[in-house]
Amino acid sequence: MNFKFVYNAQIITMDEAIPKADSMVINQFGKIEAIGTEITLRNQFGSFSEEVNFKGKTIVPGLNDSHMHVWKIGHLRTYMLDVRGVKSIAEFQQMLFDFAEKNPTSKWILARGVNEMVLKEKRLPTKEDLDAIIADRPVFVIRTCAHIGIANSKAIEISNVNEATEVPFGGEIRKNQDGSLQGIFTERALGLIMNNIPQFTFEEYKNMILEAHNYLLSLGITSATDPAANEELLAAYIKLDEEGLLKVRMNVFPLRIPDGSDEIQVLPEKYESDFLQIKTVKFFSDGGLSSATAALNVPYKNTDGYKGVLRLDYDKFFQTAKEAVDSGFSVATHAIGHKAIDLTLKVYRELFKINNTLKHRIEHVGFLSDENIKDFKQMNMTAAMQPIFIYELANNFKNTLNDDLLEVVYPCKTVLDNGINLALSTDGPVVKEINPWVNMETAVTRKAMDGFVIGENQKITLRQALKAYTVGSAIADNLENIKGSLSKGKYADFIILDKNPFDLKDVSSVQTTETWVNGKLSYKRRE
């Protein structure tokens, strides 16, 4: 047989049945044939077609980011202006001007990443700020959370939006006191502008996805979930898979209710291959926490009782989700605030009565009540969470949430203590930092960039964090039988680290030196 032998390594298998291993045998199909000690495996197999000596380096399973917008990460690395981290509106305007000058043929100027809490002015830009820089072409700027967007006058004009435009349910068109438009759109109202941006071609999607894949491999990410796909993006993923071009294993969620209209997106056929699965549909039940649009049961600080935006009503949510469940799809729902999680679980309880074999999940999970916990456990659900939000968006939370909520926001420990499956992720490019080890360090310390600790009692251990990035995310994908840990019969997807994370006090500096997918080297860091 054509066996590859990987030996002389510190293998952290994440398989409790294999506490210690230093060698693996990989078959011609890219799966693990055996794992254990070098002496045992040499005695068992005799000779190999290829041997790789890792000279005592640390190996862990390939990391699986359970919620990141892969194509959008690629978009920011190709055709879109990245303004994450910009410190003032003047700096933002200069970057926008320079980008437009360098892209004279672009029909729309698109940017993403502005965050008013780190701007000197402590406010979002408005259409007037955009008009002052670019008036002859449409401009649309997405806030870092992707739940708020700002359009210039040209974009508003092209979209046929005015002061009398009806606001879609679950969205906002923000206006000045005199009734004039600020150019700021939130949640489902984003579609009023975004639906007029020209569709990407397959080649553009291809460039964005493959650029993102190269970047993810450099971070040790061998699997990822892209949690919001329209029909064109789904078609692009399928074509790339059929052409054998996908480099990272993808779990892609088709949207059911796009922004900006009440039209339901057509339910696709289920799809599954070694590198692509489309078996879960996606809903949004509320907004974002950093943008203060998540649907809470208490008011946000410094507001007149504002509690966020609920984007779905029960009847439409249930009927649309039921159609998917009847066709064998699981359901994933963006739900952060209390009201959104309550609504989502109310729908899920009815779906569970229809088919109790499907595993559903909730994305983000800002807060959990005791009743919520019971539902998660009874329905064997996954919580896909992002501790990295605490690291990068702490100032937003401190300015919008009361102290009681800060103590329990993104309750990773509560999830694990109650036997609920935890899958970790970054939601990139909502945050700029998508390095899994920075995310895991945040899960362990709950520290923001400035050292401020949010939710001290929700700290988890490094082993728990790594398990949530490997086994937990595989369970979330319903693929724990073939990935997530290094054991016989699973994909030989693993990464080589520059240091053993369990020897460190701070794992944020850990780097991937090599990434292997299907038993083949896919990335090697330059020395």
Coordinates of C-alpha atoms in Angstrom, one line a residue:
M1 CA 0.0 0.0 0.0
N2 CA 1.0 3.6 -0.6
F3 CA 1.4 4.8 3.0
K4 CA 3.0 8.1 4.2
F5 CA 4.6 7.9 7.7
V6 CA 4.7 11.0 9.8
Y7 CA 6.9 10.5 12.9
N8 CA 9.0 12.1 15.7
A9 CA 6.3 14.7 16.6
Q10 CA 4.5 15.9 19.7
I11 CA 0.9 15.0 18.5
I12 CA -1.9 16.6 20.4
T13 CA -4.7 14.4 19.0
M14 CA -7.7 16.0 20.8
D15 CA -9.0 12.4 20.9
E16 CA -9.4 11.3 24.5
A17 CA -9.0 7.7 23.5
I18 CA -5.5 8.4 22.2
P19 CA -3.7 10.3 25.0
K20 CA -0.3 10.1 23.5
A21 CA 1.1 9.7 20.0
D22 CA 4.2 10.7 18.1
S23 CA 3.5 9.2 14.7
M24 CA 0.8 8.8 12.1
V25 CA 0.3 6.6 9.0
I26 CA -1.6 8.3 6.2
N27 CA -3.1 6.4 3.3
Q28 CA -3.4 7.3 -0.4
F29 CA -6.9 8.8 0.2
G30 CA -5.5 11.4 2.6
K31 CA -7.0 9.8 5.7
I32 CA -5.3 8.6 8.9
E33 CA -4.7 4.8 8.7
A34 CA -3.2 4.5 12.1
I35 CA -1.8 6.7 15.0
G36 CA 0.4 5.9 17.9
T37 CA 4.1 5.5 18.8
E38 CA 6.8 5.2 16.2
I39 CA 8.0 1.8 17.4
T40 CA 4.5 0.3 17.3
L41 CA 3.6 1.7 13.9
R42 CA 6.9 0.6 12.3
N43 CA 6.4 -2.9 13.7
Q44 CA 2.9 -2.9 12.4
F45 CA 3.5 -1.6 8.9
G46 CA 7.1 -2.4 8.1
S47 CA 8.0 0.0 5.4
F48 CA 6.4 3.2 3.9
S49 CA 6.4 4.9 0.5
E50 CA 7.3 8.2 2.1
E51 CA 8.5 9.3 5.6
V52 CA 8.4 12.7 7.1
N53 CA 10.4 13.4 10.3
F54 CA 9.0 16.4 12.2
K55 CA 12.0 16.5 14.6
G56 CA 9.9 16.8 17.8
K57 CA 7.6 19.6 16.6
T58 CA 4.1 20.0 17.9
I59 CA 1.2 18.8 15.7
V60 CA -2.5 19.6 16.4
P61 CA -5.6 19.0 14.3
G62 CA -6.4 21.5 11.6
L63 CA -8.4 24.4 13.1
N64 CA -12.0 24.8 12.1
D65 CA -13.4 28.3 12.3
S66 CA -17.1 27.7 12.8
H67 CA -18.4 31.1 11.7
M68 CA -16.4 33.4 9.3
H69 CA -17.4 35.2 6.1
V70 CA -14.7 33.7 4.0
W71 CA -15.5 35.4 0.7
K72 CA -15.8 38.7 2.5
I73 CA -12.3 38.2 4.0
G74 CA -11.2 37.7 0.4
H75 CA -13.1 40.7 -0.7
L76 CA -11.2 43.0 1.7
R77 CA -8.0 41.5 0.4
T78 CA -8.9 42.1 -3.2
Y79 CA -11.6 44.6 -4.4
M80 CA -12.8 46.4 -1.2
L81 CA -11.2 49.2 0.9
D82 CA -10.4 48.0 4.5
V83 CA -10.8 50.8 7.0
R84 CA -10.8 48.7 10.1
G85 CA -8.8 50.6 12.8
V86 CA -9.2 54.0 11.2
K87 CA -9.1 56.6 14.0
S88 CA -11.0 59.7 12.7
I89 CA -13.4 60.7 10.0
A90 CA -10.8 62.8 8.3
E91 CA -8.4 59.8 8.1
F92 CA -11.3 57.7 6.8
Q93 CA -12.1 60.3 4.2
Q94 CA -8.5 60.4 3.0
M95 CA -8.4 56.6 2.6
L96 CA -11.6 56.7 0.7
F97 CA -10.4 59.4 -1.6
D98 CA -7.1 57.6 -2.3
F99 CA -8.9 54.3 -3.0
A100 CA -11.3 55.9 -5.4
E101 CA -8.3 57.6 -7.2
K102 CA -6.6 54.2 -7.6
N103 CA -9.8 52.6 -8.9
P104 CA -11.1 55.0 -11.5
T105 CA -13.1 52.2 -13.3
S106 CA -14.9 50.9 -10.3
K107 CA -18.6 51.6 -10.7
W108 CA -19.2 51.5 -6.9
I109 CA -16.7 52.4 -4.2
L110 CA -17.1 49.9 -1.4
A111 CA -15.4 50.0 2.1
R112 CA -15.8 48.1 5.3
G113 CA -14.6 48.4 8.9
V114 CA -15.6 51.8 10.3
N115 CA -16.3 51.7 14.1
E116 CA -17.5 54.9 15.7
M117 CA -16.2 53.9 19.1
V118 CA -12.6 54.2 18.0
L119 CA -13.2 57.3 15.9
K120 CA -12.1 60.6 17.4
E121 CA -15.6 62.0 16.7
K122 CA -17.4 59.1 18.4
R123 CA -20.0 59.0 15.6
L124 CA -20.6 57.2 12.4
P125 CA -19.9 59.1 9.1
T126 CA -22.9 60.3 7.3
K127 CA -23.8 60.8 3.6
E128 CA -22.5 64.3 3.9
D129 CA -19.1 63.1 5.0
L130 CA -19.0 60.7 1.9
D131 CA -20.4 63.3 -0.5
A132 CA -17.6 65.7 0.5
I133 CA -15.1 63.2 -0.9
I134 CA -16.9 61.4 -3.7
A135 CA -20.1 62.7 -5.3
D136 CA -19.9 61.4 -8.9
R137 CA -20.0 57.6 -8.0
P138 CA -22.0 55.6 -5.6
V139 CA -20.3 54.9 -2.3
F140 CA -21.3 52.4 0.3
V141 CA -19.5 51.8 3.6
I142 CA -20.2 48.9 5.9
R143 CA -19.7 49.3 9.6
T144 CA -17.3 46.7 11.0
C145 CA -20.2 44.6 12.3
A146 CA -22.0 44.4 8.9
H147 CA -25.3 45.4 10.5
I148 CA -25.0 49.1 9.6
G149 CA -24.1 50.8 6.3
I150 CA -23.6 54.4 5.1
A151 CA -24.5 55.5 1.6
N152 CA -23.6 58.7 -0.2
S153 CA -26.2 60.7 -2.1
K154 CA -25.4 59.0 -5.4
A155 CA -25.9 55.5 -4.0
I156 CA -29.2 56.7 -2.4
E157 CA -30.3 58.2 -5.7
I158 CA -29.5 55.1 -7.7
S159 CA -31.3 52.9 -5.2
N160 CA -34.5 55.1 -5.5
V161 CA -34.5 55.7 -1.8
N162 CA -35.9 58.9 -0.3
E163 CA -37.5 60.2 2.9
A164 CA -40.8 58.5 2.0
T165 CA -39.4 55.0 1.4
E166 CA -41.0 52.3 3.4
V167 CA -38.7 50.8 6.0
P168 CA -38.4 47.0 5.8
F169 CA -39.5 45.1 8.9
G170 CA -36.4 44.5 11.1
G171 CA -34.5 47.5 9.7
E172 CA -34.0 51.2 10.1
I173 CA -33.5 54.2 7.9
R174 CA -32.0 56.8 10.2
K175 CA -33.1 60.4 9.7
N176 CA -32.2 63.8 11.0
Q177 CA -34.7 65.8 13.2
D178 CA -36.0 67.6 10.1
G179 CA -36.7 64.2 8.4
S180 CA -33.8 64.2 6.0
L181 CA -31.8 61.1 5.4
Q182 CA -28.5 60.6 7.3
G183 CA -27.5 58.0 4.8
I184 CA -27.3 55.4 7.6
F185 CA -29.2 52.1 7.1
T186 CA -29.4 49.2 9.6
E187 CA -30.2 45.5 9.5
R188 CA -32.7 44.5 6.8
A189 CA -32.8 48.1 5.4
L190 CA -29.2 47.5 4.2
G191 CA -30.7 45.7 1.3
L192 CA -32.3 48.9 0.0
I193 CA -28.8 49.9 -1.1
M194 CA -26.9 46.7 -1.4
N195 CA -29.4 45.1 -3.8
N196 CA -28.4 47.7 -6.3
I197 CA -24.7 47.0 -6.2
P198 CA -23.7 45.0 -9.3
Q199 CA -23.5 41.3 -8.8
F200 CA -20.0 39.8 -8.6
T201 CA -18.9 37.6 -11.5
F202 CA -17.7 34.0 -10.9
E203 CA -14.2 35.1 -11.5
E204 CA -14.5 37.8 -8.9
Y205 CA -15.9 35.3 -6.4
K206 CA -13.2 32.8 -7.3
N207 CA -10.4 35.4 -6.7
M208 CA -12.0 36.4 -3.3
I209 CA -12.5 32.9 -2.0
L210 CA -9.1 31.5 -3.1
E211 CA -7.3 34.6 -1.7
A212 CA -9.1 34.0 1.6
H213 CA -8.2 30.3 1.5
N214 CA -4.5 31.0 1.2
Y215 CA -4.7 33.4 4.1
L216 CA -6.6 30.9 6.3
L217 CA -4.1 28.1 5.6
S218 CA -1.4 30.4 6.8
L219 CA -3.3 30.6 10.1
G220 CA -3.7 26.8 10.4
I221 CA -7.4 26.9 9.5
T222 CA -8.3 23.8 7.4
S223 CA -12.1 24.0 7.7
A224 CA -14.5 27.0 7.9
T225 CA -18.1 27.8 7.8
D226 CA -19.3 30.6 5.5
P227 CA -22.6 31.5 7.2
A228 CA -24.6 33.6 4.8
A229 CA -24.6 32.8 1.0
N230 CA -26.8 34.1 -1.7
E231 CA -27.6 32.0 -4.8
E232 CA -24.7 33.4 -6.8
L233 CA -22.2 32.7 -4.0
L234 CA -23.5 29.1 -3.6
A235 CA -23.1 28.5 -7.3
A236 CA -19.5 29.8 -7.2
Y237 CA -18.6 27.5 -4.3
I238 CA -20.1 24.5 -6.1
K239 CA -18.3 25.3 -9.3
L240 CA -15.0 25.7 -7.4
D241 CA -15.5 22.4 -5.7
E242 CA -16.4 20.7 -9.0
E243 CA -13.2 22.0 -10.5
G244 CA -11.2 20.8 -7.5
L245 CA -10.0 24.3 -6.5
L246 CA -11.2 24.6 -2.9
K247 CA -8.2 24.5 -0.5
V248 CA -10.1 24.7 2.8
R249 CA -13.1 22.4 3.7
M250 CA -16.2 24.6 3.5
N251 CA -19.5 24.4 5.3
V252 CA -21.7 27.0 3.5
F253 CA -25.1 28.3 4.8
P254 CA -27.6 29.5 2.2
L255 CA -29.7 32.5 3.4
R256 CA -33.4 32.1 3.4
I257 CA -34.5 35.8 3.8
P258 CA -32.1 38.3 2.2
D259 CA -32.0 41.9 3.3
G260 CA -34.1 44.6 1.7
S261 CA -37.1 42.6 0.6
D262 CA -39.6 40.0 1.8
E263 CA -38.8 37.6 -1.0
I264 CA -37.7 34.2 0.2
Q265 CA -34.5 32.8 -1.3
V266 CA -35.1 29.5 -3.2
L267 CA -34.1 26.5 -1.1
P268 CA -31.1 24.8 -2.9
E269 CA -30.4 21.2 -3.3
K270 CA -28.3 19.7 -0.5
Y271 CA -24.7 19.2 -1.5
E272 CA -21.9 17.3 0.1
S273 CA -18.3 16.4 -1.0
D274 CA -14.9 16.2 0.8
F275 CA -14.5 19.9 0.5
L276 CA -18.0 21.4 0.5
Q277 CA -21.2 20.8 2.3
I278 CA -24.5 22.7 1.9
K279 CA -26.9 21.2 4.4
T280 CA -27.8 24.0 6.8
V281 CA -29.8 27.2 6.1
K282 CA -29.3 30.5 7.8
F283 CA -31.5 33.1 9.4
F284 CA -30.9 36.5 11.1
S285 CA -33.2 37.1 14.1
D286 CA -31.6 40.3 15.4
G287 CA -28.7 42.7 14.9
G288 CA -25.2 43.1 16.3
L289 CA -24.1 43.8 19.9
S290 CA -21.3 46.2 19.0
S291 CA -23.7 48.2 16.8
A292 CA -26.3 48.2 19.6
T293 CA -28.9 46.6 17.4
A294 CA -29.0 43.1 19.0
A295 CA -32.5 42.6 20.6
L296 CA -32.0 42.8 24.3
N297 CA -34.7 42.6 27.1
V298 CA -33.2 45.7 28.8
P299 CA -32.4 49.0 27.3
Y300 CA -28.9 49.9 26.0
K301 CA -27.0 52.4 28.1
N302 CA -27.3 56.1 27.1
T303 CA -30.5 55.6 25.2
D304 CA -34.2 56.4 25.7
G305 CA -35.2 52.8 26.3
Y306 CA -33.9 51.4 23.0
K307 CA -33.5 47.6 23.1
G308 CA -32.3 46.8 19.6
V309 CA -33.9 45.3 16.5
L310 CA -35.8 42.0 16.1
R311 CA -35.5 41.1 12.4
L312 CA -38.0 38.3 12.2
D313 CA -41.6 37.6 13.3
Y314 CA -42.5 34.1 14.5
D315 CA -44.8 33.0 11.7
K316 CA -42.5 33.9 8.8
F317 CA -39.5 32.5 10.6
F318 CA -41.2 29.2 11.5
Q319 CA -42.8 28.6 8.1
T320 CA -39.6 29.4 6.2
A321 CA -37.5 27.2 8.5
K322 CA -40.1 24.4 8.4
E323 CA -39.8 24.2 4.6
A324 CA -36.0 23.7 5.0
V325 CA -36.4 21.1 7.8
D326 CA -38.9 19.2 5.7
S327 CA -36.2 19.0 3.0
G328 CA -33.7 17.7 5.5
F329 CA -31.8 20.9 6.2
S330 CA -30.6 21.9 9.6
V331 CA -31.1 25.5 10.7
A332 CA -28.5 28.1 11.9
T333 CA -29.7 31.4 13.3
H334 CA -27.9 34.6 14.1
A335 CA -29.2 35.4 17.6
I336 CA -27.3 37.6 20.1
G337 CA -29.8 39.3 22.4
H338 CA -32.2 37.8 24.8
K339 CA -35.3 38.4 22.7
A340 CA -33.7 37.0 19.6
I341 CA -32.5 33.8 21.4
D342 CA -36.0 33.3 22.9
L343 CA -37.6 33.7 19.5
T344 CA -35.2 31.3 17.9
L345 CA -35.6 28.6 20.5
K346 CA -39.4 28.9 20.3
V347 CA -39.1 28.2 16.5
Y348 CA -36.6 25.4 17.1
R349 CA -38.8 23.6 19.6
E350 CA -41.5 23.3 16.9
L351 CA -38.9 22.2 14.3
F352 CA -37.6 19.6 16.8
K353 CA -41.1 18.1 17.0
I354 CA -41.1 17.7 13.2
N355 CA -37.6 16.1 13.0
N356 CA -35.6 15.4 16.1
T357 CA -32.7 14.0 14.3
L358 CA -31.5 17.3 12.8
K359 CA -29.0 19.3 14.9
H360 CA -29.6 23.0 14.8
R361 CA -27.3 25.8 16.1
I362 CA -27.3 29.4 17.2
E363 CA -24.6 31.8 16.0
H364 CA -23.0 34.2 18.5
V365 CA -25.2 33.6 21.6
G366 CA -24.7 36.8 23.5
F367 CA -26.7 35.7 26.6
L368 CA -28.3 32.6 28.0
S369 CA -31.2 32.2 30.4
D370 CA -31.8 29.0 32.4
E371 CA -34.7 28.2 30.1
N372 CA -32.4 28.7 27.1
I373 CA -29.9 26.2 28.5
K374 CA -32.6 23.6 28.9
D375 CA -33.6 24.0 25.3
F376 CA -30.0 23.7 24.1
K377 CA -29.5 20.5 26.0
Q378 CA -32.7 18.9 25.1
M379 CA -32.2 19.6 21.3
N380 CA -28.5 18.7 21.4
M381 CA -27.6 22.1 19.9
T382 CA -24.3 23.9 19.2
A383 CA -23.4 27.4 20.4
A384 CA -21.1 29.0 17.8
M385 CA -19.3 31.8 19.7
Q386 CA -16.6 34.5 19.2
P387 CA -14.5 35.4 22.3
I388 CA -12.4 37.6 19.9
F389 CA -15.3 40.2 20.1
I390 CA -14.2 40.9 23.7
Y391 CA -10.6 41.5 22.5
E392 CA -11.4 43.8 19.7
L393 CA -14.9 45.4 20.5
A394 CA -14.7 45.8 24.2
N395 CA -15.1 49.6 24.1
N396 CA -18.4 49.2 22.2
F397 CA -19.7 46.8 24.9
K398 CA -18.6 49.0 27.8
N399 CA -20.4 52.0 26.3
T400 CA -23.7 50.2 25.5
L401 CA -24.1 47.4 28.1
N402 CA -24.7 47.7 31.8
D403 CA -22.3 46.0 34.2
D404 CA -24.6 43.0 34.9
L405 CA -24.7 42.2 31.2
L406 CA -20.9 42.6 30.8
E407 CA -20.4 39.9 33.4
V408 CA -22.3 37.3 31.4
V409 CA -21.9 38.3 27.8
Y410 CA -20.7 35.5 25.4
P411 CA -21.0 32.9 28.2
C412 CA -18.5 30.2 27.0
K413 CA -18.0 28.6 30.4
T414 CA -21.8 28.5 31.1
V415 CA -22.2 26.6 27.8
L416 CA -19.5 24.1 28.6
D417 CA -20.5 23.6 32.3
N418 CA -23.9 22.6 31.0
G419 CA -22.7 20.0 28.6
I420 CA -23.6 22.1 25.5
N421 CA -21.4 21.8 22.4
L422 CA -19.2 24.9 22.0
A423 CA -17.7 25.8 18.6
L424 CA -15.3 28.7 18.5
S425 CA -14.9 31.2 15.6
T426 CA -14.0 34.8 14.8
D427 CA -16.8 36.1 12.5
G428 CA -14.1 37.7 10.4
P429 CA -14.1 40.2 8.9
V430 CA -16.4 41.7 11.6
V431 CA -13.1 41.8 13.5
K432 CA -9.7 42.3 11.9
E433 CA -7.9 39.8 14.1
I434 CA -8.9 36.3 12.9
N435 CA -5.9 34.5 14.3
P436 CA -7.3 31.4 16.2
W437 CA -4.6 31.6 18.9
V438 CA -5.5 35.2 19.7
N439 CA -9.1 34.1 19.9
M440 CA -8.3 31.2 22.2
E441 CA -6.2 33.4 24.4
T442 CA -9.2 35.7 24.7
A443 CA -11.4 32.8 25.7
V444 CA -8.9 31.9 28.4
T445 CA -8.3 35.4 29.8
R446 CA -11.4 37.4 28.7
K447 CA -9.0 40.3 28.2
A448 CA -9.6 43.1 25.7
M449 CA -6.8 44.8 23.8
D450 CA -6.3 47.3 26.5
G451 CA -6.2 44.5 29.2
F452 CA -9.7 45.2 30.5
V453 CA -11.4 41.9 31.6
I454 CA -15.0 41.3 30.6
G455 CA -16.9 38.4 32.2
E456 CA -14.2 37.1 34.6
N457 CA -16.4 34.1 35.5
Q458 CA -16.7 33.0 31.9
K459 CA -13.0 32.1 31.4
I460 CA -12.4 28.6 30.0
T461 CA -9.2 26.5 29.8
L462 CA -6.8 26.3 26.9
R463 CA -7.7 22.7 26.3
Q464 CA -11.4 23.6 26.3
A465 CA -10.7 26.4 23.8
L466 CA -8.6 24.2 21.5
K467 CA -11.3 21.4 21.7
A468 CA -13.9 24.0 20.7
Y469 CA -11.8 25.0 17.7
T470 CA -11.4 21.4 16.6
V471 CA -13.8 18.7 17.9
G472 CA -16.5 21.2 18.8
S473 CA -16.5 22.8 15.4
A474 CA -16.6 19.4 13.7
I475 CA -19.6 18.5 15.8
A476 CA -21.2 21.7 14.8
D477 CA -20.7 20.7 11.1
N478 CA -22.1 17.2 11.9
L479 CA -18.8 15.9 10.6
E480 CA -17.1 14.7 13.8
N481 CA -16.8 11.2 12.4
I482 CA -14.3 12.4 9.8
K483 CA -12.6 15.5 11.2
G484 CA -11.9 17.5 14.4
S485 CA -9.4 15.1 15.9
L486 CA -6.4 13.0 14.8
S487 CA -7.5 9.4 14.8
K488 CA -8.0 6.5 12.5
G489 CA -10.4 7.0 9.6
K490 CA -10.4 10.9 9.8
Y491 CA -8.9 13.4 7.4
A492 CA -5.2 13.9 7.8
D493 CA -5.7 17.6 8.3
F494 CA -3.2 18.9 10.8
I495 CA -0.9 21.9 11.5
I496 CA 2.7 22.2 12.7
L497 CA 3.2 24.8 15.4
D498 CA 6.4 26.8 16.2
K499 CA 5.9 26.0 19.9
N500 CA 3.8 23.8 22.1
P501 CA 0.8 26.0 23.3
F502 CA 0.5 24.0 26.6
D503 CA 4.0 25.1 27.6
L504 CA 3.0 28.8 27.4
K505 CA 1.3 31.3 29.6
D506 CA 0.1 33.3 26.6
V507 CA -0.8 31.4 23.4
S508 CA -1.5 34.5 21.3
S509 CA 2.0 34.3 19.9
V510 CA 1.7 30.7 18.6
Q511 CA 2.3 30.5 14.8
T512 CA 1.6 27.9 12.2
T513 CA 4.7 26.8 10.3
E514 CA 3.1 24.2 8.1
T515 CA -0.5 23.3 7.2
W516 CA -1.4 19.9 5.9
V517 CA -4.7 19.0 4.2
N518 CA -5.5 15.5 3.1
G519 CA -2.1 14.4 4.2
K520 CA -0.4 16.9 1.8
L521 CA 1.5 20.1 2.5
S522 CA -0.7 23.0 1.7
Y523 CA 1.2 25.9 3.3
K524 CA 4.7 26.4 4.6
R525 CA 5.9 29.6 6.4
R526 CA 8.8 31.3 4.9
E527 CA 11.8 31.4 7.2

